[in-house]
Short mmCIF file of C-alpha atoms in Angstrom, two decimals:
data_model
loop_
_atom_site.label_atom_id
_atom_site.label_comp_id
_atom_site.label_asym_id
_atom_site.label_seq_id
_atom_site.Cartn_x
_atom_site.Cartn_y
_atom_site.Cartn_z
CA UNK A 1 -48.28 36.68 -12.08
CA UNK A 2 -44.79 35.02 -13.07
CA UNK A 3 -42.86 37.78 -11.22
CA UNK A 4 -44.78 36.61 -7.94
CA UNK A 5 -44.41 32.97 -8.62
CA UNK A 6 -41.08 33.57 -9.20
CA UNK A 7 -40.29 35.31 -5.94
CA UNK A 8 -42.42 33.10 -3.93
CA UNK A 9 -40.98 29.65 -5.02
CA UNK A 10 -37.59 28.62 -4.67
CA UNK A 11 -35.89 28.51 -7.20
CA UNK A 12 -32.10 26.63 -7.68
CA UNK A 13 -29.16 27.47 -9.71
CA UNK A 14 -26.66 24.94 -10.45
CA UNK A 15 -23.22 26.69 -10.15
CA UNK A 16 -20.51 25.56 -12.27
CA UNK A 17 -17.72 24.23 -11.07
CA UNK A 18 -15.08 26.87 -11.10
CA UNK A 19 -17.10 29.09 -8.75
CA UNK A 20 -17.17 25.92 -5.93
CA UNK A 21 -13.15 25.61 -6.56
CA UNK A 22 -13.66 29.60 -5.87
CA UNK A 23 -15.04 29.34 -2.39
CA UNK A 24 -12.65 26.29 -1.67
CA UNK A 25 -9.99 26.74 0.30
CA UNK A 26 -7.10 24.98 -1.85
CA UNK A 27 -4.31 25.31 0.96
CA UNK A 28 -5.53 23.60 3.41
CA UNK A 29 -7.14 20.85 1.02
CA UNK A 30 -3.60 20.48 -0.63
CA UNK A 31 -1.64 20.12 2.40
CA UNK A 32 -4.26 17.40 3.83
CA UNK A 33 -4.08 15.64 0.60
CA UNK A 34 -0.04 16.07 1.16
CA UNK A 35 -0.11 14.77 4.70
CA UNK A 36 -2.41 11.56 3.27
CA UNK A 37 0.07 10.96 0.32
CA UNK A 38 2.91 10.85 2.98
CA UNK A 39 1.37 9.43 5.43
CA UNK A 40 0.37 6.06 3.10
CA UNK A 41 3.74 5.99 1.28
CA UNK A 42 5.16 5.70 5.06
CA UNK A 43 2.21 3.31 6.22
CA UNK A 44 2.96 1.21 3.00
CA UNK A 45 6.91 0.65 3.94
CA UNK A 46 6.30 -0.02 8.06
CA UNK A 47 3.68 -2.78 6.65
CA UNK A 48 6.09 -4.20 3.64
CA UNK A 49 7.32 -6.93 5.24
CA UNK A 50 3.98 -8.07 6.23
CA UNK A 51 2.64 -9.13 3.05
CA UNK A 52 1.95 -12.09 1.54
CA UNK A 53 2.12 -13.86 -2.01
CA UNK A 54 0.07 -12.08 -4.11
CA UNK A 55 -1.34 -9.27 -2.60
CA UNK A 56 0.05 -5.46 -3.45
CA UNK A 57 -1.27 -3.88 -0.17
CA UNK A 58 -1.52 -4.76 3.58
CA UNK A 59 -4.89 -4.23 5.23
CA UNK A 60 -4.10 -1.15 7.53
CA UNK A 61 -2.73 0.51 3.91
CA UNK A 62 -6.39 -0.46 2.17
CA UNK A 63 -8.21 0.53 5.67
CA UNK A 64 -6.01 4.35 5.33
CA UNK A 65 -6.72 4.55 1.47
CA UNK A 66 -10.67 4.29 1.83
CA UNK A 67 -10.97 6.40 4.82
CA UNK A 68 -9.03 9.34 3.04
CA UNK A 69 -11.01 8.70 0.21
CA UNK A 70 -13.90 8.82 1.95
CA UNK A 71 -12.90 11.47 4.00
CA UNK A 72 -12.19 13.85 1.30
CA UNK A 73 -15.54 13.46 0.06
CA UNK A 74 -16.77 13.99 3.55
CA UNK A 75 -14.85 17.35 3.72
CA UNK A 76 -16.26 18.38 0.48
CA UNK A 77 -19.48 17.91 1.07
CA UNK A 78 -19.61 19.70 4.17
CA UNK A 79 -17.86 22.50 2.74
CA UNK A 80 -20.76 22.99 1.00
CA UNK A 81 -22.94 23.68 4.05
CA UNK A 82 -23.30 26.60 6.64
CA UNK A 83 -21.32 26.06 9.59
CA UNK A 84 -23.44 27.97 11.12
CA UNK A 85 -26.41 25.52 10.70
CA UNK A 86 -24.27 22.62 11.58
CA UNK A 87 -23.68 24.43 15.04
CA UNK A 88 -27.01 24.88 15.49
CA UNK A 89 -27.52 21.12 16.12
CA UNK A 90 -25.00 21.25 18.54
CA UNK A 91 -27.09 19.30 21.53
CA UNK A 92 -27.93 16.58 18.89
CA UNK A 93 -24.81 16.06 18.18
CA UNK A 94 -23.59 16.03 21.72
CA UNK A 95 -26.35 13.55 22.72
CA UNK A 96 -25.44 11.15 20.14
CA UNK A 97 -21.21 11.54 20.73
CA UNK A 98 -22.15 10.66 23.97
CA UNK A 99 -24.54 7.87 23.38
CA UNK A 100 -22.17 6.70 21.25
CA UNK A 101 -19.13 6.49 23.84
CA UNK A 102 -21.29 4.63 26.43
CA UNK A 103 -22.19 2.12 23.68
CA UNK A 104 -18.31 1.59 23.74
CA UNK A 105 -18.08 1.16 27.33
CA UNK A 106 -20.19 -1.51 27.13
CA UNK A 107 -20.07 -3.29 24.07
CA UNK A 108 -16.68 -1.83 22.72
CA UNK A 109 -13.57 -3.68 22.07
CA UNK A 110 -10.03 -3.84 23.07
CA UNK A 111 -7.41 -4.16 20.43
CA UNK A 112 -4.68 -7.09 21.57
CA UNK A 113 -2.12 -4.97 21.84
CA UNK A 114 -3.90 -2.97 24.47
CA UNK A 115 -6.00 -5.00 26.22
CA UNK A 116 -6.78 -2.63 28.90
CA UNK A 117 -8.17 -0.25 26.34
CA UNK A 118 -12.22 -0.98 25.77
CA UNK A 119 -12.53 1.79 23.13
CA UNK A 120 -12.96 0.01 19.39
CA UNK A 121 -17.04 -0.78 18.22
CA UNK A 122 -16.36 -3.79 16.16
CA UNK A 123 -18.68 -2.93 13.20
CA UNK A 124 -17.55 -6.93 11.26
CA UNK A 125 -16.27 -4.60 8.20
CA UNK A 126 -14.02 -2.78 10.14
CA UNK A 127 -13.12 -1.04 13.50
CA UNK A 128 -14.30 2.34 14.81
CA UNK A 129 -13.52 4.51 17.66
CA UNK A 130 -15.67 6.77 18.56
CA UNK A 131 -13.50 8.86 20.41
CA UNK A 132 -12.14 10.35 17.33
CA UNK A 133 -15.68 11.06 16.46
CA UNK A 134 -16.06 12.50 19.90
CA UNK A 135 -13.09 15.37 19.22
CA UNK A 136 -15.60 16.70 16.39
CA UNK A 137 -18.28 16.74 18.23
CA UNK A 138 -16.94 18.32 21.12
CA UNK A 139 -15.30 21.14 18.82
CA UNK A 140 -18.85 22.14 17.64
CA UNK A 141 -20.63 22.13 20.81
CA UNK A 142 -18.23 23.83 23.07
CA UNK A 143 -17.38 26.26 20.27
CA UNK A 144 -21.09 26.71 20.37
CA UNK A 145 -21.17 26.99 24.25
CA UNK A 146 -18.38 29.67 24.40
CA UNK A 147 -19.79 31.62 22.11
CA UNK A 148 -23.03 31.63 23.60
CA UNK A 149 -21.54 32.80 26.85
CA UNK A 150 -18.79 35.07 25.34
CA UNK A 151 -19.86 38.37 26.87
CA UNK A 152 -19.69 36.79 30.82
CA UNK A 153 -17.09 34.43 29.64
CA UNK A 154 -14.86 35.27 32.73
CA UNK A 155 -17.50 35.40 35.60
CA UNK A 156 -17.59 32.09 37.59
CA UNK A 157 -20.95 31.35 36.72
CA UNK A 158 -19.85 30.85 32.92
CA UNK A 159 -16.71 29.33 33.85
CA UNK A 160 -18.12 26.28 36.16
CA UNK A 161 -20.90 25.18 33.02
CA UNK A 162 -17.65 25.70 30.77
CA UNK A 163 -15.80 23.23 32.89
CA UNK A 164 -18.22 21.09 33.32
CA UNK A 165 -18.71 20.39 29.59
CA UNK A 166 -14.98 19.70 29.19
CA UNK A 167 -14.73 17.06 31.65
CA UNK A 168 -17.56 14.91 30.36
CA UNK A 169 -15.74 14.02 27.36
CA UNK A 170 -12.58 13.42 28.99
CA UNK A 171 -13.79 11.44 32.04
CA UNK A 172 -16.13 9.20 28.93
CA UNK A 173 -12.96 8.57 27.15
CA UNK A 174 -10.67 7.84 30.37
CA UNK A 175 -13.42 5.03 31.38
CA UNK A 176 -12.93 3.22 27.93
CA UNK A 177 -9.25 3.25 29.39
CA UNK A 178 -7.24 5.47 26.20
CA UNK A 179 -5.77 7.57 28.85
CA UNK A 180 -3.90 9.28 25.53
CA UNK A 181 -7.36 10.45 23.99
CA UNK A 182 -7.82 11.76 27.41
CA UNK A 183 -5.14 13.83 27.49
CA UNK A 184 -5.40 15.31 23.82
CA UNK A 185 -9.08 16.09 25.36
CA UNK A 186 -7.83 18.41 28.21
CA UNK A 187 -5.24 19.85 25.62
CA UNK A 188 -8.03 20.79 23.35
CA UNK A 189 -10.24 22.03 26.35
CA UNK A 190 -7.59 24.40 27.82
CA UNK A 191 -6.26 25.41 23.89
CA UNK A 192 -10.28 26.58 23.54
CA UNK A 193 -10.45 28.09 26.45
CA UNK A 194 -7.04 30.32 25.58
CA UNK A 195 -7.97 31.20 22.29
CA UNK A 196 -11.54 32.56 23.74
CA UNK A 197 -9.63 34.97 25.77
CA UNK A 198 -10.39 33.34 29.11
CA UNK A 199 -8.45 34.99 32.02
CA UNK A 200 -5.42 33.75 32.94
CA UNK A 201 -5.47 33.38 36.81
CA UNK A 202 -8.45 30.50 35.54
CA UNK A 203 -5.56 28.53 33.69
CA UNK A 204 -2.73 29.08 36.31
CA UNK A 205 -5.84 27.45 39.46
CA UNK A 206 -6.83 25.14 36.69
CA UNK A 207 -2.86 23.92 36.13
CA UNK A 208 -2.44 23.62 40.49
CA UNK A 209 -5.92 21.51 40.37
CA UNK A 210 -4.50 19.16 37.48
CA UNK A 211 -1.50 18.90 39.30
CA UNK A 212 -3.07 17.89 42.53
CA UNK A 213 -5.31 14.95 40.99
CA UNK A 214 -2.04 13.72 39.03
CA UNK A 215 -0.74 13.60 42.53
CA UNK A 216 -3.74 11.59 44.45
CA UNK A 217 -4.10 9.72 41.36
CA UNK A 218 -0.48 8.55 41.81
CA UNK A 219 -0.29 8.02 45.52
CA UNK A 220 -3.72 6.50 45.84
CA UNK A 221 -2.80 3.79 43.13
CA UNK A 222 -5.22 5.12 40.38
CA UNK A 223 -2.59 5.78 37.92
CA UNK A 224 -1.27 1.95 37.94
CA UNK A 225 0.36 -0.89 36.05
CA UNK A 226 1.56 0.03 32.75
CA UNK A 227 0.87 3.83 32.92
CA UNK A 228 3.04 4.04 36.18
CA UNK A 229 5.70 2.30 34.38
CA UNK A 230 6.08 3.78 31.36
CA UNK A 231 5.92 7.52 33.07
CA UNK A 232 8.72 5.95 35.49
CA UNK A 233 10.76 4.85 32.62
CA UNK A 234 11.63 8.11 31.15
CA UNK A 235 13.56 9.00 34.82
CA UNK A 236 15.17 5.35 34.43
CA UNK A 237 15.43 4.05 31.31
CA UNK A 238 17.92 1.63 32.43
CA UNK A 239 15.62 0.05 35.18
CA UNK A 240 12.48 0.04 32.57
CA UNK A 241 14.20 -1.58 29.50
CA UNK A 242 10.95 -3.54 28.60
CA UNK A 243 8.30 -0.18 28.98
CA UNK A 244 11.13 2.04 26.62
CA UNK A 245 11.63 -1.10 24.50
CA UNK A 246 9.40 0.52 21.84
CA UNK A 247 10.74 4.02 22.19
CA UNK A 248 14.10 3.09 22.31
CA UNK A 249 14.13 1.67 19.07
CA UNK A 250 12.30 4.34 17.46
CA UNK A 251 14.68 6.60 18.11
CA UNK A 252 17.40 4.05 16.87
CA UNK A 253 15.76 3.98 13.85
CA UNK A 254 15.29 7.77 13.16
CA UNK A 255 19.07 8.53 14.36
CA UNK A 256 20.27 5.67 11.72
CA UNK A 257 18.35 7.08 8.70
CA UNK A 258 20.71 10.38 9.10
CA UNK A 259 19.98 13.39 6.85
CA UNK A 260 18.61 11.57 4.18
CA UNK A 261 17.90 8.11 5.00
CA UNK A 262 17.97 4.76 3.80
CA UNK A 263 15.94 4.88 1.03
CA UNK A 264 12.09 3.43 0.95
CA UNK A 265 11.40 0.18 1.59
CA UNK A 266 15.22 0.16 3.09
CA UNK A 267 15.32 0.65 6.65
CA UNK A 268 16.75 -2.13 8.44
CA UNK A 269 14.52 -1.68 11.80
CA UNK A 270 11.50 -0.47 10.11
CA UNK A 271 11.69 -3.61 7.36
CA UNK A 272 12.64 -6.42 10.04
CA UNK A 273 9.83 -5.27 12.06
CA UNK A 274 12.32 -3.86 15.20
CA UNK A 275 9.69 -1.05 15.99
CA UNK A 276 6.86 -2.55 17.45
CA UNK A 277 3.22 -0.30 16.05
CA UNK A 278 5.32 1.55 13.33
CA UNK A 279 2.69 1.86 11.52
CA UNK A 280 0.61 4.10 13.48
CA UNK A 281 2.26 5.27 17.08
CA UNK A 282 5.62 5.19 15.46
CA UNK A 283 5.59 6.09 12.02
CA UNK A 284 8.35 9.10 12.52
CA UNK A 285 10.36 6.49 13.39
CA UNK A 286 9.79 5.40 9.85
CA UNK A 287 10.05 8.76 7.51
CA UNK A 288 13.13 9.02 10.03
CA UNK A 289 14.98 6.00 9.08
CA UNK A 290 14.22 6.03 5.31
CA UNK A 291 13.89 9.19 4.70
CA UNK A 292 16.04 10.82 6.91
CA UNK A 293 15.82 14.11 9.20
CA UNK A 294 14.98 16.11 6.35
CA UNK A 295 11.89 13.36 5.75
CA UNK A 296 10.95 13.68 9.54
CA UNK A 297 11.16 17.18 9.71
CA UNK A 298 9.00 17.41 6.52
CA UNK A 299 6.27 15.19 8.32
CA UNK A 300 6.16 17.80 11.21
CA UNK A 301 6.16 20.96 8.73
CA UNK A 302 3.50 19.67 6.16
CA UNK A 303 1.22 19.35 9.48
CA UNK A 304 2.15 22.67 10.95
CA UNK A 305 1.36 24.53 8.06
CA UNK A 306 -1.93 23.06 8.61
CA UNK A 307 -2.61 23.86 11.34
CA UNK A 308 -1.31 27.52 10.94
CA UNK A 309 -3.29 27.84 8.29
CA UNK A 310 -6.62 26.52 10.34
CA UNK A 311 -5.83 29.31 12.82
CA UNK A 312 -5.27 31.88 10.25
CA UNK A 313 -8.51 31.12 8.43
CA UNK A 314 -9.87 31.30 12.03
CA UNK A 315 -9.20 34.61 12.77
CA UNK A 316 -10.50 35.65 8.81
CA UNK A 317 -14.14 34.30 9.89
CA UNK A 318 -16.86 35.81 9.89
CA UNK A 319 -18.28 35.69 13.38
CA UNK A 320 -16.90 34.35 16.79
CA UNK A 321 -18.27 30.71 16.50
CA UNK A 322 -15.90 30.00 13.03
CA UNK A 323 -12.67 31.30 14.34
CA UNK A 324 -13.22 28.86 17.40
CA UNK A 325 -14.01 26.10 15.99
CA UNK A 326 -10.93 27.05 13.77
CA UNK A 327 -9.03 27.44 16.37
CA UNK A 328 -10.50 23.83 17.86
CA UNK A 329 -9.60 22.08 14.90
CA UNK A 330 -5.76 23.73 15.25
CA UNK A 331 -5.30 22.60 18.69
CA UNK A 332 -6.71 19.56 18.23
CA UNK A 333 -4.15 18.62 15.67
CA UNK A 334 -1.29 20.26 17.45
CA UNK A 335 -1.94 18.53 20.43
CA UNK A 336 -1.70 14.73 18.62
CA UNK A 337 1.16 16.30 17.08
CA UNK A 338 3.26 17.09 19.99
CA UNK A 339 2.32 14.25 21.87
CA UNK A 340 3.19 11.66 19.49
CA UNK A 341 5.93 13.60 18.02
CA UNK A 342 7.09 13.86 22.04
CA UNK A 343 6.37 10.27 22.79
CA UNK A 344 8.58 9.07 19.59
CA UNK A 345 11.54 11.21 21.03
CA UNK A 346 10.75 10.14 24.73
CA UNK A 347 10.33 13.39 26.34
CA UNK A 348 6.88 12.13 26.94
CA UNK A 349 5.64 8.26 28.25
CA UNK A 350 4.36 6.11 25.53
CA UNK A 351 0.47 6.36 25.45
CA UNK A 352 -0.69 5.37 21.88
CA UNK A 353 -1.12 9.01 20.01
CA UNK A 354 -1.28 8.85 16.33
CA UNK A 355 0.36 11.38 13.70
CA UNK A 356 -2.44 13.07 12.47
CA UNK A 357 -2.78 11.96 8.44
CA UNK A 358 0.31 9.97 8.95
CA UNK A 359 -0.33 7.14 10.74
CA UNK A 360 -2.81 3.78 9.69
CA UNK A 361 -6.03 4.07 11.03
CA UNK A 362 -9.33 4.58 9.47
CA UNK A 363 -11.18 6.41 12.41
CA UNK A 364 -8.83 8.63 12.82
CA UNK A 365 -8.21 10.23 9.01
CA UNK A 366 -11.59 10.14 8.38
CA UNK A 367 -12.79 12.21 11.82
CA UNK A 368 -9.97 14.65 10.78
CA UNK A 369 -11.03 15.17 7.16
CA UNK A 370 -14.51 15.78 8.85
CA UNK A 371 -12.99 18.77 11.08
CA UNK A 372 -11.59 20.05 7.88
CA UNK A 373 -14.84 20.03 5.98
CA UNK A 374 -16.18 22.24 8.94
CA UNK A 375 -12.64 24.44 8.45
CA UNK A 376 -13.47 24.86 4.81
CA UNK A 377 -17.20 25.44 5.67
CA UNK A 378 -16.12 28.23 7.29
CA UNK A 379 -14.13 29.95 4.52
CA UNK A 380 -16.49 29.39 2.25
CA UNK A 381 -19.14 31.12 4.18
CA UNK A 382 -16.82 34.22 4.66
CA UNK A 383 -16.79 34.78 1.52
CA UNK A 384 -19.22 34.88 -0.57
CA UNK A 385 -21.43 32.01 -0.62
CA UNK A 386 -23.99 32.80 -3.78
CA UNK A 387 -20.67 32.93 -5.94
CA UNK A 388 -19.05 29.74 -4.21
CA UNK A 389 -21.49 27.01 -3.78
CA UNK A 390 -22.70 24.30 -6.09
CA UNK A 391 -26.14 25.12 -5.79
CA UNK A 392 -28.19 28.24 -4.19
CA UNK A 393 -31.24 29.31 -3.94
#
C-alpha cells in the first residue's frame, strides 16, 4: 500500500546546492556578472561629477545596481524552469508585451532629452520601458512561431505569417517614436530568420523592400527633423556641427585616453561633463578615455564572448526551439552592440542605443538578465535536469 502511495503522490527532493551550480552554466553567468561590474565602475565615473555633499552614489548608479541585482536573481530563477514550458505561453506573453506597448503610447512618457520619444511608463519609483521587455517577449514567441512552422519554413504561406509577426513589434515601438529600438527590432527579426535557415533570395527581396520604404520615407518627409539631420551629418559633419556635437566629442574623448587611459575618475571630457548622455549612449567614450583602447576593446570582447557563447550553447540544445531562442538572445545583443558601438565611432547616426550591461539604465539590464535566465534554462534542460535542479519531483 506504501509502494502505491508512493508512486501515485508526488513526491519532492530538495537538491543540494552543488548539483544546481552543476546544471548552471558558469560562463555565461560570469561574463554577465563581468559586463555589470564594468559597466557600473564606468557608469560610476561618467556620473562623478554629478554628486552632491554627502552622498557616495548618483541615482542612475543605484537605479543599475538594483536592476542587476535583481536581474541576477531573475536569471536564476528562471534557470530553474523548462524553457520549454515558458514557450508554451507564448500567446500570453505576446498579448500582454503588446498590451503593454499600447499602454505606453498612451500614457507613456518622454524623457527631456528626447522629447519626441513617448516610450518610458512612469511607475513614481522609477522608469520602465517596455520595449526592452518587448525584445524578450518577441524572442519567445517568434522562436515559438518558427519552430512551429519549421518544416514549410520557406513556402510563402509560412513566410507572409512570419513577416507579419515581425513587423508588429517594430511598427509598436516606431509609434512610441525610439526609432533605435526599431531598428535593433528588424536586426533581431532578419538575425532569426538567418539562423532558421530561411532562403536567401527572401533576405536579398526583403533588403530591396527595406530599401524602398527608407526611400519614400525620406522623400515623402516621414523620416524628418532630427532623424534627417543626424543621418545627414555623417556625409557633412562640417555643415551639422550641432547633430555630431555629441559624437564628436566621444570620439575626442576615446582618442585622448590612448592605450591605456587617463586613469578612473580622470578623464578630462568625461569628468567636466563634455560628452553629453555618457552614461548610457556614450559610455565607450568613457572606458575609452580612462581606460584607454585596451579598456574599450575589453568592453567589446567581454560582450562578444557572450554572445558567442549564447550561440554556442544554442547549437548544444536540445531541440530546435532552444537553439533559436539562443540564437535570439545572441543577435539581440549583437545588434545593440554594433549599433551603439557604430554610433560612438560615427559610422552610424546617433539614435540612443545602449551598451548592453554597460550603460545606466534599469530596464534595460534587467530585460537582458531575463533573456539570460531563458539562455541558462536552456542548458540546464540539456543536460540533465533530475541531477541539476533545486527541487524535482
Amino acid at each position: 500500500m506504501s509502494d502505491i502511495s508512493t508512486n501515485t503522490n508526488t513526491k519532492i527532493k530538495k537538491k543540494d546546492i552543488g548539483s544546481f551550480i552543476k546544471g548552471t552554466d558558469i560562463i555565461t553567468l560570469l561574463t554577465a556578472i563581468a559586463a555589470s561590474i564594468y559597466g557600473l565602475i564606468c557608469v560610476y565615473s561618467a556620473t562623478y561629477s554629478n554628486l552632491t555633499d554627502g552622498k557616495i552614489i548618483t541615482s542612475d548608479v543605484r537605479t543599475m545596481l538594483i536592476s542587476v541585482l535583481g536581474g541576477l536573481i531573475i536569471a536564476v530563477v528562471v534557470s530553474n524552469v523548462d524553457y520549454e514550458s515558458i514557450s508554451k505561453f507564448w500567446p500570453i506573453i505576446a498579448i500582454g508585451c503588446i498590451g503593454l506597448m499600447i499602454f505606453t503610447l498612451l500614457f507613456g512618457v518622454a524623457p527631456p532629452e528626447r522629447p519626441d520619444s513617448k516610450c518610458w511608463i512612469d511607475l513614481k519609483v522609477f522608469y520602465f520601458q517596455p520595449s526592452e521587455l518587448l525584445k524578450v517577449g518577441f524572442i519567445i514567441s517568434f522562436s515559438y512561431h518558427l519552430d512551429l512552422v519549421r518544416d514549410n519554413i520557406n513556402k510563402l504561406k509560412s513566410i507572409i505569417p512570419l513577416i507579419i509577426h515581425g513587423a508588429v513589434p517594430v511598427g509598436l515601438v516606431l509609434l512610441t517614436g525610439d526609432a533605435g529600438s526599431a531598428l535593433i527590432f528588424l536586426v533581431m527579426f532578419i538575425g532569426m530568420l538567418f539562423f532558421a535557415r530561411v532562403n536567401a533570395g527572401y533576405f536579398v527581396a526583403g533588403f530591396c523592400a527595406i530599401f524602398v520604404a527608407f526611400v519614400l520615407a525620406w522623400k515623402t518627409g516621414i523620416i524628418d527633423g532630427i532623424q534627417r539631420q543626424r543621418i545627414v551629418a555623417l556625409f557633412y559633419p562640417e555643415q551639422y556641427a550641432d547633430a555630431m556635437y555629441q559624437q564628436n566629442n566621444g570620439k575626442i574623448a576615446m582618442g585622448s585616453g590612448g592605450l591605456f587611459g587617463q586613469g578612473f575618475l580622470q578623464g578630462d571630457m568625461t569628468q567636466s561633463g563634455a560628452v553629453p548622455v555618457n552614461e548610457s549612449d556614450m559610455i565607450l567614450s568613457v572606458a575609452g578615455e580612462e581606460f584607454g583602447f585596451v579598456g574599450a576593446m575589453a568592453a567589446i570582447l567581454i560582450l562578444m564572448i557572450l554572445v558567442i557563447r549564447i550561440i554556442k550553447i544554442g547549437m548544444s540544445a536540445r531541440d530546435n526551439a532552444g537553439y533559436l531562442m539562443c540564437s535570439g538572445i545572441a543577435v539581440m545583443l549583437f545588434a545593440q552592440v554594433l549599433v551603439n558601438v557604430g554610433m560612438e565611432l560615427s559610422l552610424l547616426p546617433c539614435i540612443g542605443i545602449t551598451l548592453p550591461l554597460f550603460s545606466a539604465g534599469g530596464s534595460s539590464s534587467l530585460c537582458i538578465y531575463l533573456a539570460i535566465g531563458l539562455e541558462l534554462s536552456i542548458y540546464r534542460f540539456s543536460r540533465t535536469p533530475s541531477d541539476t535542479l533545486f527541487y524535482t519531483k
